[in-house]
């Protein structure tokens, strides 16, 4: 398993790249790379729960904020 750390906002990031773990999992779920403006939402609002069925991708921050 890859090494990771928690950033100051409480999100997990991979130690080697700084990539957000939840975005990585969302990309694997979707089968494509996320765009820069896409936002990944934790359905249960638990930043540590990065299971694929707990992640939802929105096209931008405005769409995310409607939730």
mmCIF file of N, CA and C in Angstrom, residues 1-2 4 12-14 19-34 40-42 47-57:
data_model
loop_
_atom_site.group_PDB
_atom_site.id
_atom_site.type_symbol
_atom_site.label_atom_id
_atom_site.label_comp_id
_atom_site.label_asym_id
_atom_site.label_seq_id
_atom_site.Cartn_x
_atom_site.Cartn_y
_atom_site.Cartn_z
ATOM 1 N N UNK A 1 0.845 -1.189 0.000
ATOM 2 C CA UNK A 1 0.000 0.000 0.000
ATOM 3 C C UNK A 1 0.889 1.251 0.000
ATOM 4 N N UNK A 2 0.461 2.233 -0.731
ATOM 5 C CA UNK A 2 1.242 3.468 -0.861
ATOM 6 C C UNK A 2 1.231 4.258 0.439
ATOM 7 N N UNK A 4 0.965 7.658 2.575
ATOM 8 C CA UNK A 4 0.194 8.877 2.440
ATOM 9 C C UNK A 4 0.338 9.709 3.712
ATOM 10 N N UNK A 12 -6.375 12.949 2.762
ATOM 11 C CA UNK A 12 -5.205 12.100 2.524
ATOM 12 C C UNK A 12 -4.590 12.455 1.183
ATOM 13 N N UNK A 13 -3.255 12.490 1.163
ATOM 14 C CA UNK A 13 -2.497 12.715 -0.066
ATOM 15 C C UNK A 13 -1.400 11.665 -0.153
ATOM 16 N N UNK A 14 -1.106 11.221 -1.373
ATOM 17 C CA UNK A 14 -0.004 10.292 -1.568
ATOM 18 C C UNK A 14 1.308 11.019 -1.303
ATOM 19 N N UNK A 19 -0.807 13.867 -4.633
ATOM 20 C CA UNK A 19 -2.135 13.687 -5.211
ATOM 21 C C UNK A 19 -3.145 13.353 -4.120
ATOM 22 N N UNK A 20 -4.311 13.954 -4.197
ATOM 23 C CA UNK A 20 -5.386 13.643 -3.255
ATOM 24 C C UNK A 20 -5.888 12.225 -3.496
ATOM 25 N N UNK A 21 -5.914 11.438 -2.436
ATOM 26 C CA UNK A 21 -6.297 10.029 -2.541
ATOM 27 C C UNK A 21 -7.730 9.878 -3.037
ATOM 28 N N UNK A 22 -8.648 10.714 -2.554
ATOM 29 C CA UNK A 22 -10.038 10.565 -2.983
ATOM 30 C C UNK A 22 -10.214 10.890 -4.467
ATOM 31 N N UNK A 23 -9.447 11.785 -5.005
ATOM 32 C CA UNK A 23 -9.523 12.064 -6.444
ATOM 33 C C UNK A 23 -8.989 10.879 -7.240
ATOM 34 N N UNK A 24 -7.928 10.244 -6.747
ATOM 35 C CA UNK A 24 -7.364 9.076 -7.405
ATOM 36 C C UNK A 24 -8.400 7.953 -7.462
ATOM 37 N N UNK A 25 -9.063 7.698 -6.316
ATOM 38 C CA UNK A 25 -10.093 6.659 -6.277
ATOM 39 C C UNK A 25 -11.261 7.001 -7.206
ATOM 40 N N UNK A 26 -11.655 8.259 -7.256
ATOM 41 C CA UNK A 26 -12.750 8.673 -8.142
ATOM 42 C C UNK A 26 -12.371 8.443 -9.605
ATOM 43 N N UNK A 27 -11.123 8.731 -9.962
ATOM 44 C CA UNK A 27 -10.673 8.488 -11.336
ATOM 45 C C UNK A 27 -10.732 7.001 -11.679
ATOM 46 N N UNK A 28 -10.351 6.148 -10.744
ATOM 47 C CA UNK A 28 -10.417 4.704 -10.976
ATOM 48 C C UNK A 28 -11.877 4.261 -11.146
ATOM 49 N N UNK A 29 -12.765 4.835 -10.342
ATOM 50 C CA UNK A 29 -14.191 4.501 -10.442
ATOM 51 C C UNK A 29 -14.758 4.904 -11.803
ATOM 52 N N UNK A 30 -14.398 6.098 -12.258
ATOM 53 C CA UNK A 30 -14.924 6.633 -13.510
ATOM 54 C C UNK A 30 -14.208 6.090 -14.751
ATOM 55 N N UNK A 31 -12.988 5.594 -14.560
ATOM 56 C CA UNK A 31 -12.215 5.092 -15.685
ATOM 57 C C UNK A 31 -11.631 6.183 -16.554
ATOM 58 N N UNK A 32 -11.409 7.353 -15.962
ATOM 59 C CA UNK A 32 -10.833 8.485 -16.706
ATOM 60 C C UNK A 32 -10.212 9.468 -15.718
ATOM 61 N N UNK A 33 -9.409 10.387 -16.246
ATOM 62 C CA UNK A 33 -8.851 11.443 -15.410
ATOM 63 C C UNK A 33 -9.906 12.505 -15.143
ATOM 64 N N UNK A 34 -9.855 13.090 -13.981
ATOM 65 C CA UNK A 34 -10.764 14.191 -13.641
ATOM 66 C C UNK A 34 -10.222 15.490 -14.222
ATOM 67 N N UNK A 40 -14.631 16.293 -6.210
ATOM 68 C CA UNK A 40 -15.057 14.997 -5.695
ATOM 69 C C UNK A 40 -15.642 15.202 -4.305
ATOM 70 N N UNK A 41 -16.844 14.689 -4.109
ATOM 71 C CA UNK A 41 -17.595 14.839 -2.867
ATOM 72 C C UNK A 41 -17.640 13.505 -2.122
ATOM 73 N N UNK A 42 -17.401 13.548 -0.810
ATOM 74 C CA UNK A 42 -17.590 12.372 0.045
ATOM 75 C C UNK A 42 -19.059 12.375 0.477
ATOM 76 N N UNK A 47 -14.050 12.500 5.324
ATOM 77 C CA UNK A 47 -12.905 12.650 4.430
ATOM 78 C C UNK A 47 -11.983 11.441 4.421
ATOM 79 N N UNK A 48 -12.139 10.573 5.392
ATOM 80 C CA UNK A 48 -11.286 9.382 5.461
ATOM 81 C C UNK A 48 -11.908 8.182 4.767
ATOM 82 N N UNK A 49 -13.177 8.274 4.394
ATOM 83 C CA UNK A 49 -13.872 7.171 3.732
ATOM 84 C C UNK A 49 -13.779 7.364 2.217
ATOM 85 N N UNK A 50 -12.758 6.766 1.626
ATOM 86 C CA UNK A 50 -12.526 6.933 0.195
ATOM 87 C C UNK A 50 -12.990 5.737 -0.634
ATOM 88 N N UNK A 51 -13.957 4.978 -0.110
ATOM 89 C CA UNK A 51 -14.480 3.870 -0.903
ATOM 90 C C UNK A 51 -15.192 4.439 -2.129
ATOM 91 N N UNK A 52 -15.112 3.708 -3.223
ATOM 92 C CA UNK A 52 -15.640 4.233 -4.482
ATOM 93 C C UNK A 52 -17.130 4.537 -4.429
ATOM 94 N N UNK A 53 -17.893 3.777 -3.645
ATOM 95 C CA UNK A 53 -19.329 4.058 -3.570
ATOM 96 C C UNK A 53 -19.662 5.222 -2.645
ATOM 97 N N UNK A 54 -18.645 5.811 -2.015
ATOM 98 C CA UNK A 54 -18.842 6.989 -1.174
ATOM 99 C C UNK A 54 -18.403 8.275 -1.878
ATOM 100 N N UNK A 55 -17.934 8.160 -3.109
ATOM 101 C CA UNK A 55 -17.410 9.325 -3.822
ATOM 102 C C UNK A 55 -18.304 9.680 -4.996
ATOM 103 N N UNK A 56 -18.545 10.959 -5.158
ATOM 104 C CA UNK A 56 -19.365 11.470 -6.252
ATOM 105 C C UNK A 56 -18.630 12.636 -6.896
ATOM 106 N N UNK A 57 -18.500 12.619 -8.213
ATOM 107 C CA UNK A 57 -17.791 13.687 -8.924
ATOM 108 C C UNK A 57 -18.789 14.687 -9.502
#
